[in-house]
Short mmCIF file of C-alpha atoms in Angstrom, two decimals:
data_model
loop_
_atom_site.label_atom_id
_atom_site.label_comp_id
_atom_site.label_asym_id
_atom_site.label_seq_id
_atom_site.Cartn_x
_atom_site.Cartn_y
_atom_site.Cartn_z
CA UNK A 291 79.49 -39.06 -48.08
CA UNK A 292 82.22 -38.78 -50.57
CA UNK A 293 85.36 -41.41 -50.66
CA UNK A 294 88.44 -41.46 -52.84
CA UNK A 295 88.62 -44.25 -54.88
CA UNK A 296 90.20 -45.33 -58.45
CA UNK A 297 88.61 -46.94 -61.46
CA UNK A 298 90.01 -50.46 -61.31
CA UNK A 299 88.44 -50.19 -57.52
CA UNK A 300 84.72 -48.87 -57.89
CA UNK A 301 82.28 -51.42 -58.12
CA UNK A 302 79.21 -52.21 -60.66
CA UNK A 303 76.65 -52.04 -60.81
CA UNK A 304 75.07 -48.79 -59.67
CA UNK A 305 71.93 -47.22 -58.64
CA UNK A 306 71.13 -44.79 -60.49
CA UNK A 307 67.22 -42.84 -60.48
CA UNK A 308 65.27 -40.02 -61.38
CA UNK A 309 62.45 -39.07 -58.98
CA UNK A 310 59.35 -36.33 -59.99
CA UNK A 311 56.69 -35.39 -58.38
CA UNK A 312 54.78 -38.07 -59.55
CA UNK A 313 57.04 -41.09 -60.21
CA UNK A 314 60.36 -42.70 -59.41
CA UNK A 315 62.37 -44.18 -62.21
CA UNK A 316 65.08 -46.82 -60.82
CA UNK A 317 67.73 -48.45 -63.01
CA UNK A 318 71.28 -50.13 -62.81
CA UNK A 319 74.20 -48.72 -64.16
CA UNK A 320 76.42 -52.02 -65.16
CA UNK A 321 79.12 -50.27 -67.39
CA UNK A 322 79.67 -46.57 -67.97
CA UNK A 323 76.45 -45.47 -69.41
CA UNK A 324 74.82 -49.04 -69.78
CA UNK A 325 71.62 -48.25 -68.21
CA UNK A 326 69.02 -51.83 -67.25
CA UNK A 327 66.49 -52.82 -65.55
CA UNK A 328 64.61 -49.54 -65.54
CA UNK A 329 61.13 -49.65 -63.23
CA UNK A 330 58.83 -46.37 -62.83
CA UNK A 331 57.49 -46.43 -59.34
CA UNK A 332 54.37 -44.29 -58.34
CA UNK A 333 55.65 -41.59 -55.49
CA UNK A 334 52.69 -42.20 -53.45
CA UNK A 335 52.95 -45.85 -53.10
CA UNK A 336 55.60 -45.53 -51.08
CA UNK A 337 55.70 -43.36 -47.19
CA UNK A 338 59.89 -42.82 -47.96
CA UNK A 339 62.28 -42.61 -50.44
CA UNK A 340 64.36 -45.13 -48.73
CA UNK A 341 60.83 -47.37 -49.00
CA UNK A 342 60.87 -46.60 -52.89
CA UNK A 343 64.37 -47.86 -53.34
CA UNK A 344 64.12 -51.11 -50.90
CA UNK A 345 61.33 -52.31 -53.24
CA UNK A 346 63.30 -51.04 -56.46
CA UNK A 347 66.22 -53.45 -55.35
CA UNK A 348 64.16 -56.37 -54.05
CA UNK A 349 62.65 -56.59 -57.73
CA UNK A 350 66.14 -56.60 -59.36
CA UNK A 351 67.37 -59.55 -57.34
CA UNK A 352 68.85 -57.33 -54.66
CA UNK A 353 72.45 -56.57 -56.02
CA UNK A 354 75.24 -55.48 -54.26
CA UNK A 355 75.18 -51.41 -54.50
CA UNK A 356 77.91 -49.61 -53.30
CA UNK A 357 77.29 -46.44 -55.16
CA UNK A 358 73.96 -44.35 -56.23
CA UNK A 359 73.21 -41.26 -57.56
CA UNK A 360 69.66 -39.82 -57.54
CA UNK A 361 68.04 -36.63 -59.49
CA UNK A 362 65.43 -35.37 -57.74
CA UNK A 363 62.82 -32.58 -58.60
CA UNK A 364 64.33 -30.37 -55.68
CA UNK A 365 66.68 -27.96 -55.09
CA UNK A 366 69.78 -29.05 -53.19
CA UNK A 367 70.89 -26.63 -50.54
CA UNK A 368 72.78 -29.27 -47.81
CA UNK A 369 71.79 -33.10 -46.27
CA UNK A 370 68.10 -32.26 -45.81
CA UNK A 371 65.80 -32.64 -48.72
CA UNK A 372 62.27 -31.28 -48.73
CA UNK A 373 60.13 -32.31 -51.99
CA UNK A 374 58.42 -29.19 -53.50
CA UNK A 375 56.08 -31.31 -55.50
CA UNK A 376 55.80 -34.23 -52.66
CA UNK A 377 55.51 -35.39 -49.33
CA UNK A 378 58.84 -37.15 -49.51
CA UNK A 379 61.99 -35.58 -46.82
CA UNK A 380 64.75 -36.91 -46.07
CA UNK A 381 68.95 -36.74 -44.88
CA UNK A 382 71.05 -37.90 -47.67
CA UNK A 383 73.58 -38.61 -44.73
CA UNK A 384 71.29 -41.19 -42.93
CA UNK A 385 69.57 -42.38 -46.59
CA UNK A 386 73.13 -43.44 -47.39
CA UNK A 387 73.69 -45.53 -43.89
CA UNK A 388 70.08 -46.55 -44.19
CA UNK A 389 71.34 -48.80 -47.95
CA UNK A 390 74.27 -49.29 -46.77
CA UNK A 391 75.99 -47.01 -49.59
CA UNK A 392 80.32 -45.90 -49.74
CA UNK A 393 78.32 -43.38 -52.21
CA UNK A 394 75.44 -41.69 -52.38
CA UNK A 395 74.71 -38.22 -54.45
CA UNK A 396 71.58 -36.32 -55.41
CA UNK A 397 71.43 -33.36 -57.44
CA UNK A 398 68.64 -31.67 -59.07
CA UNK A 399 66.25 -33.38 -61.78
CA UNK A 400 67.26 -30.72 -64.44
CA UNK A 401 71.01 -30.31 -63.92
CA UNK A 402 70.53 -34.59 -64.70
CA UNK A 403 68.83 -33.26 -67.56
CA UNK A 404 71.68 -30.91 -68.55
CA UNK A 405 74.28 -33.35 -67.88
CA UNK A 406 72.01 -36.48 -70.58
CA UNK A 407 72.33 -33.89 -73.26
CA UNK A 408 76.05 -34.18 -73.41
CA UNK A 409 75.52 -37.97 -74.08
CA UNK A 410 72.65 -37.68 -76.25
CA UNK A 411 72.63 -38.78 -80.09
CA UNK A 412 71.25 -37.01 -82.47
CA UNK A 413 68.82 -39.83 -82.98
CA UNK A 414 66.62 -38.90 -79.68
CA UNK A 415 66.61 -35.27 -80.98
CA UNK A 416 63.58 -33.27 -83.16
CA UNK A 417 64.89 -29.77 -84.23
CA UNK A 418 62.04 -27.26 -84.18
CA UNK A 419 63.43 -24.23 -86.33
CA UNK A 420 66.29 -22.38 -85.58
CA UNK A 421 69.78 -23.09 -87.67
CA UNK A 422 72.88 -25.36 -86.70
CA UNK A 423 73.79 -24.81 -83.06
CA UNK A 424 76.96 -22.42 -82.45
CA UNK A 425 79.79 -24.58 -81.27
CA UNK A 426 80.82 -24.61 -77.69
CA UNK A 427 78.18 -22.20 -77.00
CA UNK A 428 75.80 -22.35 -73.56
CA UNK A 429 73.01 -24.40 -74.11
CA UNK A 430 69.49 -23.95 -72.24
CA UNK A 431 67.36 -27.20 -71.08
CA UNK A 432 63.94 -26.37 -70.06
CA UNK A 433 60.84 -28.86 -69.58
CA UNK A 434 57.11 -29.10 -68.64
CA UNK A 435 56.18 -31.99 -66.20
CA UNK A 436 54.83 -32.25 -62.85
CA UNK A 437 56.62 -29.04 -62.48
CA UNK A 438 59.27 -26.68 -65.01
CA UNK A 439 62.13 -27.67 -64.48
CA UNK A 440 65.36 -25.12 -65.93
CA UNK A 441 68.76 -25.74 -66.55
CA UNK A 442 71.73 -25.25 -68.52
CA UNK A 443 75.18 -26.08 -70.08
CA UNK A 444 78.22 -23.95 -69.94
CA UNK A 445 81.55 -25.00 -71.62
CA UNK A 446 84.45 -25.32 -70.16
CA UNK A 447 88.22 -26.69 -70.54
CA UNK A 448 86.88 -29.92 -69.11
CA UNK A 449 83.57 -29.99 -70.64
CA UNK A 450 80.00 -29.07 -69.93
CA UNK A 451 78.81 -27.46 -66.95
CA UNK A 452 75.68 -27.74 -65.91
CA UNK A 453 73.74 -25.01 -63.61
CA UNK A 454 71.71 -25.82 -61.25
CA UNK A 455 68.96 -23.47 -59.96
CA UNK A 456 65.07 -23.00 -59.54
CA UNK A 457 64.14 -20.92 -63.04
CA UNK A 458 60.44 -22.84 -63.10
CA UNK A 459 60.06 -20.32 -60.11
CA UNK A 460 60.86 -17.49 -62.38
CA UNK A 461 58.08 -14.54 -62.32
CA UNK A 462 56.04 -15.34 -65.58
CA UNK A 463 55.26 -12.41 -67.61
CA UNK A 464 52.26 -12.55 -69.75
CA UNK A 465 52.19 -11.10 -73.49
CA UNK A 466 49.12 -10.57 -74.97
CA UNK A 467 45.68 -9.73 -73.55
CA UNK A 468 44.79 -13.13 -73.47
CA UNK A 469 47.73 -14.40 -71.08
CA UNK A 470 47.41 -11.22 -69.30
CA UNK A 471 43.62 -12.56 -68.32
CA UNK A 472 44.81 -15.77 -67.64
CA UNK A 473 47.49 -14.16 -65.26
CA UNK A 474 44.86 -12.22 -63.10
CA UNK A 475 43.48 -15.37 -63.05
CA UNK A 476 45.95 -17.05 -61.32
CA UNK A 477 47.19 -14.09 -59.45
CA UNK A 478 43.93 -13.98 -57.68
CA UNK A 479 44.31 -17.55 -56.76
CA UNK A 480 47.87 -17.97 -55.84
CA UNK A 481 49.50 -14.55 -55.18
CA UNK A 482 52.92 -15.04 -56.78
CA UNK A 483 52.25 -16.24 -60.48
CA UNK A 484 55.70 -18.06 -61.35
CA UNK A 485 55.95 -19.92 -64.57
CA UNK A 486 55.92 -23.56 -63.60
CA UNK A 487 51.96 -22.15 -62.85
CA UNK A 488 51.31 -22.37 -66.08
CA UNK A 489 54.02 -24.82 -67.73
CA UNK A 490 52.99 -28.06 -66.54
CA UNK A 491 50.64 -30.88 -66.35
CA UNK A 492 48.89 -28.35 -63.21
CA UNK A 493 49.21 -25.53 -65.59
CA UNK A 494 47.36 -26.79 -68.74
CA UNK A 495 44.30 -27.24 -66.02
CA UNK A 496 45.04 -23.92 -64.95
CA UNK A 497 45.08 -22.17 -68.59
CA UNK A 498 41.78 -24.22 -69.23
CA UNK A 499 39.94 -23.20 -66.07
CA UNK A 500 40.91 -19.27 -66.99
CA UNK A 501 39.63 -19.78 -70.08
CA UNK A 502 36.20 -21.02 -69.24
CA UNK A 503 35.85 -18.84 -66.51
CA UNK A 504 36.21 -16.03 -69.15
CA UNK A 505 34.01 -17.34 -71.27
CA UNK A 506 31.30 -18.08 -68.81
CA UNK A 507 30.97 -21.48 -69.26
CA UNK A 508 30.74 -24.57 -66.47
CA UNK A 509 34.43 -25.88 -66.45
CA UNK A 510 34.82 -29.46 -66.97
CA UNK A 511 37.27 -31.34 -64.60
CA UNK A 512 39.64 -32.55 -67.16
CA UNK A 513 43.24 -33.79 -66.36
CA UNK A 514 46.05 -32.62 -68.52
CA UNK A 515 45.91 -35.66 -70.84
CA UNK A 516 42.16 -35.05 -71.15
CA UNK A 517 42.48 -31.27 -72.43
CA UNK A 518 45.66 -32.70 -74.89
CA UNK A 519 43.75 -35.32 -76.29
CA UNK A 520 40.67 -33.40 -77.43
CA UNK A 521 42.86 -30.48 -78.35
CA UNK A 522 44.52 -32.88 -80.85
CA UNK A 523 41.37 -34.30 -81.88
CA UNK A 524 39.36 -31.33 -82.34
CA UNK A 525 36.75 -31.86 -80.45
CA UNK A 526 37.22 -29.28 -78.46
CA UNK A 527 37.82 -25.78 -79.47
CA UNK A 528 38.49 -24.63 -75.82
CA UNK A 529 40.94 -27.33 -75.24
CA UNK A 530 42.94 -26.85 -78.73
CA UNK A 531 43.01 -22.72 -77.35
CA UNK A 532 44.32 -23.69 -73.95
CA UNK A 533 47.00 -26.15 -75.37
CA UNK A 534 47.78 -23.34 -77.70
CA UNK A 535 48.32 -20.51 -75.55
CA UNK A 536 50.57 -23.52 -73.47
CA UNK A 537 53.34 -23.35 -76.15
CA UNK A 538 53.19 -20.04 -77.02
CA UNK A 539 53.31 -19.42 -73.19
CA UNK A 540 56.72 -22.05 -73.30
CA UNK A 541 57.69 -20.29 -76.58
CA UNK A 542 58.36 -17.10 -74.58
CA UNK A 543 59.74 -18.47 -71.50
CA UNK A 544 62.06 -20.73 -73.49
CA UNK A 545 63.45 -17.47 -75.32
CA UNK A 546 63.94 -15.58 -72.04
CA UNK A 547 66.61 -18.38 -70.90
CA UNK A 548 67.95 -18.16 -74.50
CA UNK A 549 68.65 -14.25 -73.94
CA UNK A 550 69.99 -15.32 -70.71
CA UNK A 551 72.34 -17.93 -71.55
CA UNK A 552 73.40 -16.57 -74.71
CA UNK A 553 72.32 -20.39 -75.80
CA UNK A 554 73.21 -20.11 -78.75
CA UNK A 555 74.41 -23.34 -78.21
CA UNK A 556 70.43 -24.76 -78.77
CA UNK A 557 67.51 -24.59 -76.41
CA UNK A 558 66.30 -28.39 -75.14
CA UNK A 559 62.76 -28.96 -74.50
CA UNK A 560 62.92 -32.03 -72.16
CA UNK A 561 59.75 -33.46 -69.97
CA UNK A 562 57.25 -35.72 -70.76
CA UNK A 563 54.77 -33.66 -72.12
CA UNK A 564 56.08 -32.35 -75.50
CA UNK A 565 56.85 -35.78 -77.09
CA UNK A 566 52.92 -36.63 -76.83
CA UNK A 567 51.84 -33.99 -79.29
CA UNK A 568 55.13 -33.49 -81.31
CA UNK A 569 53.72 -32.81 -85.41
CA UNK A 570 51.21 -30.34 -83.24
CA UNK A 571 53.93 -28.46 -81.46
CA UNK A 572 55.59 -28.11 -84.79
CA UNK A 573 52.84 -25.85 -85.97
CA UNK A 574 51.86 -24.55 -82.83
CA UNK A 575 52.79 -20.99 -81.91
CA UNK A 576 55.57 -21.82 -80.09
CA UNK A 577 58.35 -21.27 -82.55
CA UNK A 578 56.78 -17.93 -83.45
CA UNK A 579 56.62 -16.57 -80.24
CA UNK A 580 60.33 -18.05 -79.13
CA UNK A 581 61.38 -15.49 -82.19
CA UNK A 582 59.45 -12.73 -80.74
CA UNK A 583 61.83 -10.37 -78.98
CA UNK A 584 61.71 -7.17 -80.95
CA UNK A 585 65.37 -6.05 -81.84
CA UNK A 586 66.67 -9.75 -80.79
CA UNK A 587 64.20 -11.29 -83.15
CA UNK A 588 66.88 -12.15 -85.79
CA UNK A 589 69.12 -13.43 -82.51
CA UNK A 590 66.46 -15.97 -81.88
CA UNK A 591 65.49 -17.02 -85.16
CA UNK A 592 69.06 -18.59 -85.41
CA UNK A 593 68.99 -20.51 -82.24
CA UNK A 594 68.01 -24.25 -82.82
CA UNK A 595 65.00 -25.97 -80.39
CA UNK A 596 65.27 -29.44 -80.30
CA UNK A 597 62.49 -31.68 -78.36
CA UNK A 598 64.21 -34.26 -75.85
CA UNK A 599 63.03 -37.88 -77.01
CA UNK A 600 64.93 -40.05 -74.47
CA UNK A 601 62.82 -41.78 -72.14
CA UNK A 602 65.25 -41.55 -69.33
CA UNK A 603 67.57 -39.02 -69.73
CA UNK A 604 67.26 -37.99 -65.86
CA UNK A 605 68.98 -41.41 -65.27
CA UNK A 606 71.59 -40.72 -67.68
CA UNK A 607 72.34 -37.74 -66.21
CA UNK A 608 72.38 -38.82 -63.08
CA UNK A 609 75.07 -41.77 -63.89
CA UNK A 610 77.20 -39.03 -65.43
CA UNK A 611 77.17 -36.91 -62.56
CA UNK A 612 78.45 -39.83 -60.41
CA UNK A 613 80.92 -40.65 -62.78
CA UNK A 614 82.39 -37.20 -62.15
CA UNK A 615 81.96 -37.34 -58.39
CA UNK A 616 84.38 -40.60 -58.52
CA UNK A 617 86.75 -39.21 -60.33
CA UNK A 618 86.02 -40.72 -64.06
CA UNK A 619 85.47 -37.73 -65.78
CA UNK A 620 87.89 -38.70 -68.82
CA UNK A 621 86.24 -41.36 -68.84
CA UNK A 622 82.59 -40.57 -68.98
CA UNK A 623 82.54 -36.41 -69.17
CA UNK A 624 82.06 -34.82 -72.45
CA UNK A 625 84.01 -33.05 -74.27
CA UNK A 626 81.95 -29.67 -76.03
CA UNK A 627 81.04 -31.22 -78.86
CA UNK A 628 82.23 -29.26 -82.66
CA UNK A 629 79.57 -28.65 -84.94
CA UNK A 630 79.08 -26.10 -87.62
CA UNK A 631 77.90 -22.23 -86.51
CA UNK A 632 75.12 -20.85 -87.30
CA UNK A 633 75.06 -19.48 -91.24
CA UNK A 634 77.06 -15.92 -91.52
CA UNK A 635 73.89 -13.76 -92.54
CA UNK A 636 71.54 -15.38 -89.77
CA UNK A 637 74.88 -14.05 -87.05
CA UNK A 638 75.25 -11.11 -88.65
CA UNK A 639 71.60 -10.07 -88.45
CA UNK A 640 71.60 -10.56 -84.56
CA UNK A 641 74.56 -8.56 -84.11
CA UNK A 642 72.96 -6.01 -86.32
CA UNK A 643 70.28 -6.62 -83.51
CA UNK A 644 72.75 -6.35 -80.49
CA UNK A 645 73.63 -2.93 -81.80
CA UNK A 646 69.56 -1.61 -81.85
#
C-alpha cells in the first residue's frame, strides 16, 4: 500500500476524510494543508465506504486522486476494518485497487485529532482555566461525539507523536452518589459500563433516562440536541441536571488522561458537542471536577483545557498524517511548539503534591 516517492513527484490534489459514526466528511487537499471542497455525507446513505467516496468524487468533478488518507472512528489493527459505531467493513488493500489509489492510509479518528492540534492556531482555541501550557510537554485530546474518542501528543526530536488507542473504552468510574446511580443504571443494562456510555450524544440520553427513572417520572424520548437545548433554555430542570452531571462526568475523565499523560502540555476537548453550549460549559462543573484529585488538585489546576473550534480538524489531521507517510515531514510535521511554563508557584504546588 505504501510507495517511495519524492516531493517534486507526488501528485495534488488529495483525498483526504474523516468518517464517524454518523457522517463522512470528504475534502481535497490541493497544497500542503489547503483543505476545499469539504461535503458531510450521511453514513447510512451509502451500503460501502467505497460507495461514500465514488459519490464524494463524482460531486467534485471527479479529479485525478492518486493519494488518500482517511480517519476513521475505529481502531486499526491490520487491512480489515470493522466500524464499532457502523455497519461499514472493509480491506484497505482492495478499497485502494477499488479507486484506483498508489496511496491509501487510514488511521484512527482521534490520532487525526492529535495530529490537527499541531497545526492549529490559537484562533480555533477557547481556554477553560488552567495556566499557560508547559512547553514540549504531552498533551491529551479527548472528545464527545457519536462515540469518545482519546488521544494524545508526545514530543519528540522530530515532533509530535500522536497515540493511538481505544481510551473511550476505558472503565468509567463514578464519583458521587448521583453518578454512582446512574452507573447501576447502566450496568444493569449493558454489563461493562465504559465511558464513551456516558460521554456522547448516546450518553446524554443515557444520563437522562437514569435520571427519570430515579425520579419516577415517564421519560420523554428526547435526542441529545433535544435534552441540550432545553437544558440551555431552562425549561427543563431535568435536562439542565443531566447536561450537568455530562461535564462534570467529562471533567473527571478528562483529568484521569491528564494524570496519565502527564499533559501538562494542555488537555483538548475536540467533538462536536462542546462548541454548541460553550459560555454554559464555562460555568458548568466541569472545570471543578477536572481539579478534583485530592493531593494532585494543585497539579490539575495548572493544566490548561482548551475547547477544539475547528470544524474539520479530523481532515487536517488526516492530511498531516499522509504527509508523513510520503516522506514530507519537514515539510508539513510540527515542530513542539515553545511557549511559556506554567507560573513557578502553580509548579511548585503540584510537586508539593507529587510528594503527598
Amino acid at each position: 500500500m505504501s510507495t517511495t516517492q519524492t516531493k517534486e513527484t507526488v501528485s495534488w490534489p488529495r483525498l483526504v476524510a474523516d468518517i464517524g459514526g454518523t457522517n463522512a466528511r470528504f475534502a481535497l487537499e490541493t497544497s500542503p494543508q489547503q483543505i476545499e471542497k469539504v461535503e458531510v455525507l450521511p453514513c447510512n446513505d451509502y451500503d460501502t465506504v467505497v460507495d461514500a467516496i465514488r459519490e464524494y468524487l463524482s460531486r467534485v468533478g471527479n479529479p485525478a486522486i492518486s493519494h488518500a488518507s482517511i480517519a476513521i472512528a475505529n481502531p486499526i489493527l491490520g487491512d480489515w476494518v470493522q466500524m464499532t459505531n457502523h455497519h461499514w467493513a472493509f480491506s484497505i488493500e482492495t478499497t485502494r485497487q477499488a479507486l484506483h489509489l498508489e496511496n491509501l492510509i487510514l488511521l484512527n479518528d482521534f490520532t487525526a485529532q492529535a495530529l490537527a492540534i499541531t497545526k492549529m492556531p490559537k484562533e480555533e482555541l477557547v481556554q477553560i482555566g488552567g495556566f499557560k501550557k508547559v512547553p514540549d510537554a504531552p498533551k491529551a485530546v479527548i472528545g464527545p461525539g457519536t462515540g469518545l474518542g482519546v488521544s494524545g501528543l508526545i514530543p519528540s526530536k522530530s515532533g509530535w507523536v500522536p497515540l493511538a488507542g481505544e481510551g473511550g473504552h476505558v472503565s468509567f468510574a463514578p464519583f458521587d452518589d448521583a453518578e454512582i446511580m446512574i452507573w447501576q443504571y447502566a450496568k444493569k443494562k449493558y454489563g461493562h459500563v465504559s465511558a464513551e456510555r456516558f460521554l456522547s450524544g448516546a450518553g446524554l440520553v443515557l444520563i437522562h433516562e437514569a435520571l427519570a427513572a430515579r425520579e419516577g417520572v415517564k421519560r420523554q424520548k428526547l435526542t441529545p440536541a433535544e435534552i441540550s437545548d432545553r437544558a440551555l433554555s431552562g425549561s427543563s430542570p431535568l435536562c439542565r441536571l443531566t447536561l450537568d452531571i455530562f461535564c462534570a462526568m467529562l471533567g473527571t475523565v478528562s483529568s484521569n488522561l491528564a494524570l496519565t499523560l502527564g499533559a501538562s502540555g494542555g488537555v483538548y476537548l475536540c467533538g462536536g458537542i462542546i462548541p454548541r453550549f460553550i459560555d454554559y460549559f464555562k460555568n458548568s462543573p466541569f472545570r471543578n471536577r477536572f481539579e478534583s484529585k485530592g493531593r494532585f488538585d494543585a497539579y490539575l489546576a495548572a493544566i490548561p483545557v482548551y475547547i477544539v473550534l475547528s470544524k474539520y480538524p479530523g481532515i487536517s489531521g488526516a492530511a498531516v498524517a499522509l504527509a508523513n507517510h510520503l516522506g514530507e515531514v519537514d515539510e508539513i510535521s510540527a515542530e513542539p511548539e515553545k511557549e511559556a511554563a506554567a507560573p513557578v508557584a502553580a509548579q511548585k504546588a503540584a510537586a508539593g503534591n507529587e510528594n503527598a
